[in-house]
Amino acid sequence: MKNMVNEISGMSSEAVVEVSFGFPSLIGFTFMSGMINKFKEVFPKAQVSMYEAQLSSFLPAIRDGRLDFAIGTLSAEMKLQDLHVEPLFESEFVLVASKSRTCTGTTTLESLKNEQWVLPQTNMGYYSELLTTLQRNGISIENIVKTDSVVTIYNLVLNADFLTVIPCDMTSPFWF
């Protein structure tokens, strides 16, 4: 973001600045509002387009110029040699269930093999690795619903007793 601001600063103050970027839900739940407010203070006439999805879906758009940049979770299998990458932060992921579930003591993944799961739809990154881990622990792909909608994930966990794995920073809707 700092590099983008520096590039835009070099432009004429009369120029109409257009910025488009992609981000995962985690960013929307954490620092997006503050980041956009600060950006609009510095560049009040800027036209901003934001897209929410997993990083893997943004890579083609970055490469062909439809997006200026993207924020997301990296993994070893992503081919990023042609892109500039800057670490921003780390986030811990946790298993989340509805408050209506009762569980005492230690729970293993294997003990959850008959449960219904909902995960973000992606073929790369952290969730791809998580899918492999779940399957190694006996959780069948038939018990996993994949979606690109955070609202759907929350709804299935809160109202249909599904389990999910999300960043800690995104758990606040479960505590209202």
GROMACS .gro file of C-alpha atoms in nm:
model
  176
    1MET     CA    1   0.000   0.000   0.000
    2LYS     CA    2   0.286   0.238   0.085
    3ASN     CA    3   0.442   0.179  -0.260
    4MET     CA    4   0.109   0.249  -0.426
    5VAL     CA    5   0.072   0.574  -0.230
    6ASN     CA    6   0.426   0.678  -0.328
    7GLU     CA    7   0.351   0.612  -0.697
    8ILE     CA    8   0.027   0.807  -0.679
    9SER     CA    9   0.201   1.094  -0.497
   10GLY     CA   10   0.428   1.134  -0.797
   11MET     CA   11   0.129   1.206  -1.020
   12SER     CA   12  -0.019   1.549  -1.075
   13SER     CA   13  -0.260   1.654  -0.802
   14GLU     CA   14  -0.514   1.727  -1.077
   15ALA     CA   15  -0.499   1.375  -1.221
   16VAL     CA   16  -0.785   1.137  -1.152
   17VAL     CA   17  -0.635   0.844  -0.969
   18GLU     CA   18  -0.789   0.500  -1.013
   19VAL     CA   19  -0.684   0.217  -0.783
   20SER     CA   20  -0.821  -0.135  -0.792
   21PHE     CA   21  -0.724  -0.413  -0.556
   22GLY     CA   22  -0.831  -0.746  -0.417
   23PHE     CA   23  -0.841  -0.867  -0.059
   24PRO     CA   24  -0.967  -1.163   0.145
   25SER     CA   25  -1.239  -1.134   0.408
   26LEU     CA   26  -0.980  -1.114   0.686
   27ILE     CA   27  -0.874  -0.772   0.562
   28GLY     CA   28  -1.235  -0.654   0.550
   29PHE     CA   29  -1.281  -0.762   0.912
   30THR     CA   30  -0.960  -0.605   1.038
   31PHE     CA   31  -0.789  -0.297   0.897
   32MET     CA   32  -0.974  -0.223   0.568
   33SER     CA   33  -1.185   0.065   0.700
   34GLY     CA   34  -0.887   0.244   0.854
   35MET     CA   35  -0.674   0.185   0.545
   36ILE     CA   36  -0.937   0.326   0.307
   37ASN     CA   37  -1.010   0.626   0.532
   38LYS     CA   38  -0.640   0.716   0.543
   39PHE     CA   39  -0.601   0.667   0.167
   40LYS     CA   40  -0.904   0.889   0.094
   41GLU     CA   41  -0.767   1.160   0.327
   42VAL     CA   42  -0.448   1.171   0.122
   43PHE     CA   43  -0.621   1.122  -0.216
   44PRO     CA   44  -0.980   1.248  -0.179
   45LYS     CA   45  -1.048   1.238  -0.554
   46ALA     CA   46  -0.921   0.885  -0.602
   47GLN     CA   47  -1.158   0.631  -0.751
   48VAL     CA   48  -1.121   0.305  -0.560
   49SER     CA   49  -1.248  -0.036  -0.670
   50MET     CA   50  -1.224  -0.321  -0.419
   51TYR     CA   51  -1.286  -0.693  -0.476
   52GLU     CA   52  -1.322  -0.956  -0.206
   53ALA     CA   53  -1.201  -1.312  -0.273
   54GLN     CA   54  -0.906  -1.542  -0.210
   55LEU     CA   55  -0.563  -1.435  -0.338
   56SER     CA   56  -0.541  -1.720  -0.590
   57SER     CA   57  -0.835  -1.578  -0.785
   58PHE     CA   58  -0.665  -1.236  -0.807
   59LEU     CA   59  -0.329  -1.347  -0.951
   60PRO     CA   60  -0.439  -1.347  -1.319
   61ALA     CA   61  -0.595  -1.001  -1.278
   62ILE     CA   62  -0.274  -0.863  -1.125
   63ARG     CA   63  -0.067  -1.007  -1.407
   64ASP     CA   64  -0.284  -0.864  -1.684
   65GLY     CA   65  -0.328  -0.524  -1.518
   66ARG     CA   66  -0.695  -0.542  -1.417
   67LEU     CA   67  -0.587  -0.509  -1.052
   68ASP     CA   68  -0.312  -0.286  -0.916
   69PHE     CA   69  -0.239  -0.514  -0.621
   70ALA     CA   70  -0.389  -0.779  -0.394
   71ILE     CA   71  -0.360  -0.877  -0.031
   72GLY     CA   72  -0.381  -1.241   0.071
   73THR     CA   73  -0.237  -1.555   0.224
   74LEU     CA   74   0.066  -1.695   0.044
   75SER     CA   75   0.164  -2.058   0.009
   76ALA     CA   76   0.462  -2.244  -0.134
   77GLU     CA   77   0.279  -2.365  -0.447
   78MET     CA   78   0.191  -2.014  -0.564
   79LYS     CA   79   0.406  -1.904  -0.855
   80LEU     CA   80   0.492  -1.545  -0.761
   81GLN     CA   81   0.839  -1.492  -0.908
   82ASP     CA   82   0.709  -1.227  -1.148
   83LEU     CA   83   0.535  -1.028  -0.872
   84HIS     CA   84   0.658  -0.801  -0.594
   85VAL     CA   85   0.562  -0.952  -0.257
   86GLU     CA   86   0.568  -0.771   0.079
   87PRO     CA   87   0.473  -0.940   0.409
   88LEU     CA   88   0.207  -0.740   0.595
   89PHE     CA   89   0.109  -0.949   0.898
   90GLU     CA   90   0.047  -1.299   1.029
   91SER     CA   91  -0.281  -1.436   1.158
   92GLU     CA   92  -0.363  -1.740   1.366
   93PHE     CA   93  -0.641  -1.967   1.236
   94VAL     CA   94  -0.889  -2.142   1.468
   95LEU     CA   95  -1.166  -2.400   1.454
   96VAL     CA   96  -1.506  -2.233   1.502
   97ALA     CA   97  -1.838  -2.390   1.599
   98SER     CA   98  -2.175  -2.257   1.706
   99LYS     CA   99  -2.218  -2.170   2.075
  100SER     CA  100  -2.501  -2.424   2.085
  101ARG     CA  101  -2.250  -2.709   2.052
  102THR     CA  102  -2.132  -2.866   2.373
  103CYS     CA  103  -1.782  -3.005   2.390
  104THR     CA  104  -1.570  -3.085   2.690
  105GLY     CA  105  -1.208  -3.187   2.696
  106THR     CA  106  -0.972  -3.229   2.406
  107THR     CA  107  -1.115  -3.282   2.059
  108THR     CA  108  -0.922  -3.435   1.769
  109LEU     CA  109  -0.984  -3.384   1.400
  110GLU     CA  110  -1.053  -3.754   1.369
  111SER     CA  111  -1.335  -3.724   1.626
  112LEU     CA  112  -1.496  -3.462   1.397
  113LYS     CA  113  -1.494  -3.681   1.084
  114ASN     CA  114  -1.874  -3.713   1.067
  115GLU     CA  115  -1.938  -3.341   1.114
  116GLN     CA  116  -2.035  -3.100   0.836
  117TRP     CA  117  -1.771  -2.841   0.744
  118VAL     CA  118  -1.776  -2.517   0.545
  119LEU     CA  119  -1.456  -2.366   0.404
  120PRO     CA  120  -1.364  -2.087   0.163
  121GLN     CA  121  -1.351  -2.194  -0.202
  122THR     CA  122  -0.989  -2.196  -0.323
  123ASN     CA  123  -0.744  -2.431  -0.489
  124MET     CA  124  -0.433  -2.266  -0.346
  125GLY     CA  125  -0.294  -2.138  -0.022
  126TYR     CA  126  -0.376  -2.214   0.337
  127TYR     CA  127  -0.722  -2.360   0.278
  128SER     CA  128  -0.592  -2.602   0.015
  129GLU     CA  129  -0.341  -2.730   0.271
  130LEU     CA  130  -0.615  -2.743   0.536
  131LEU     CA  131  -0.835  -2.951   0.306
  132THR     CA  132  -0.552  -3.204   0.269
  133THR     CA  133  -0.507  -3.214   0.649
  134LEU     CA  134  -0.878  -3.270   0.707
  135GLN     CA  135  -0.886  -3.553   0.454
  136ARG     CA  136  -0.578  -3.717   0.612
  137ASN     CA  137  -0.772  -3.719   0.940
  138GLY     CA  138  -1.072  -3.901   0.794
  139ILE     CA  139  -1.291  -3.603   0.707
  140SER     CA  140  -1.454  -3.686   0.375
  141ILE     CA  141  -1.480  -3.430   0.096
  142GLU     CA  142  -1.854  -3.507   0.094
  143ASN     CA  143  -1.875  -3.348   0.441
  144ILE     CA  144  -1.712  -3.024   0.324
  145VAL     CA  145  -1.907  -2.743   0.161
  146LYS     CA  146  -1.693  -2.480  -0.015
  147THR     CA  147  -1.811  -2.125  -0.077
  148ASP     CA  148  -1.667  -1.786  -0.168
  149SER     CA  149  -1.914  -1.615   0.068
  150VAL     CA  150  -1.816  -1.525   0.424
  151VAL     CA  151  -2.182  -1.453   0.500
  152THR     CA  152  -2.267  -1.811   0.400
  153ILE     CA  153  -1.988  -1.949   0.619
  154TYR     CA  154  -2.118  -1.755   0.920
  155ASN     CA  155  -2.477  -1.857   0.849
  156LEU     CA  156  -2.392  -2.228   0.820
  157VAL     CA  157  -2.188  -2.223   1.141
  158LEU     CA  158  -2.443  -2.024   1.342
  159ASN     CA  159  -2.764  -2.179   1.208
  160ALA     CA  160  -2.683  -2.521   1.060
  161ASP     CA  161  -2.422  -2.650   1.308
  162PHE     CA  162  -2.133  -2.658   1.056
  163LEU     CA  163  -1.769  -2.626   1.158
  164THR     CA  164  -1.516  -2.396   0.993
  165VAL     CA  165  -1.157  -2.278   1.026
  166ILE     CA  166  -1.103  -1.903   1.001
  167PRO     CA  167  -0.852  -1.640   1.119
  168CYS     CA  168  -0.892  -1.543   1.486
  169ASP     CA  169  -0.958  -1.185   1.379
  170MET     CA  170  -1.277  -1.296   1.204
  171THR     CA  171  -1.440  -1.470   1.501
  172SER     CA  172  -1.610  -1.160   1.649
  173PRO     CA  173  -1.947  -1.225   1.473
  174PHE     CA  174  -1.968  -1.550   1.672
  175TRP     CA  175  -1.953  -1.371   2.007
  176PHE     CA  176  -2.243  -1.127   1.974
   0.00000   0.00000   0.00000
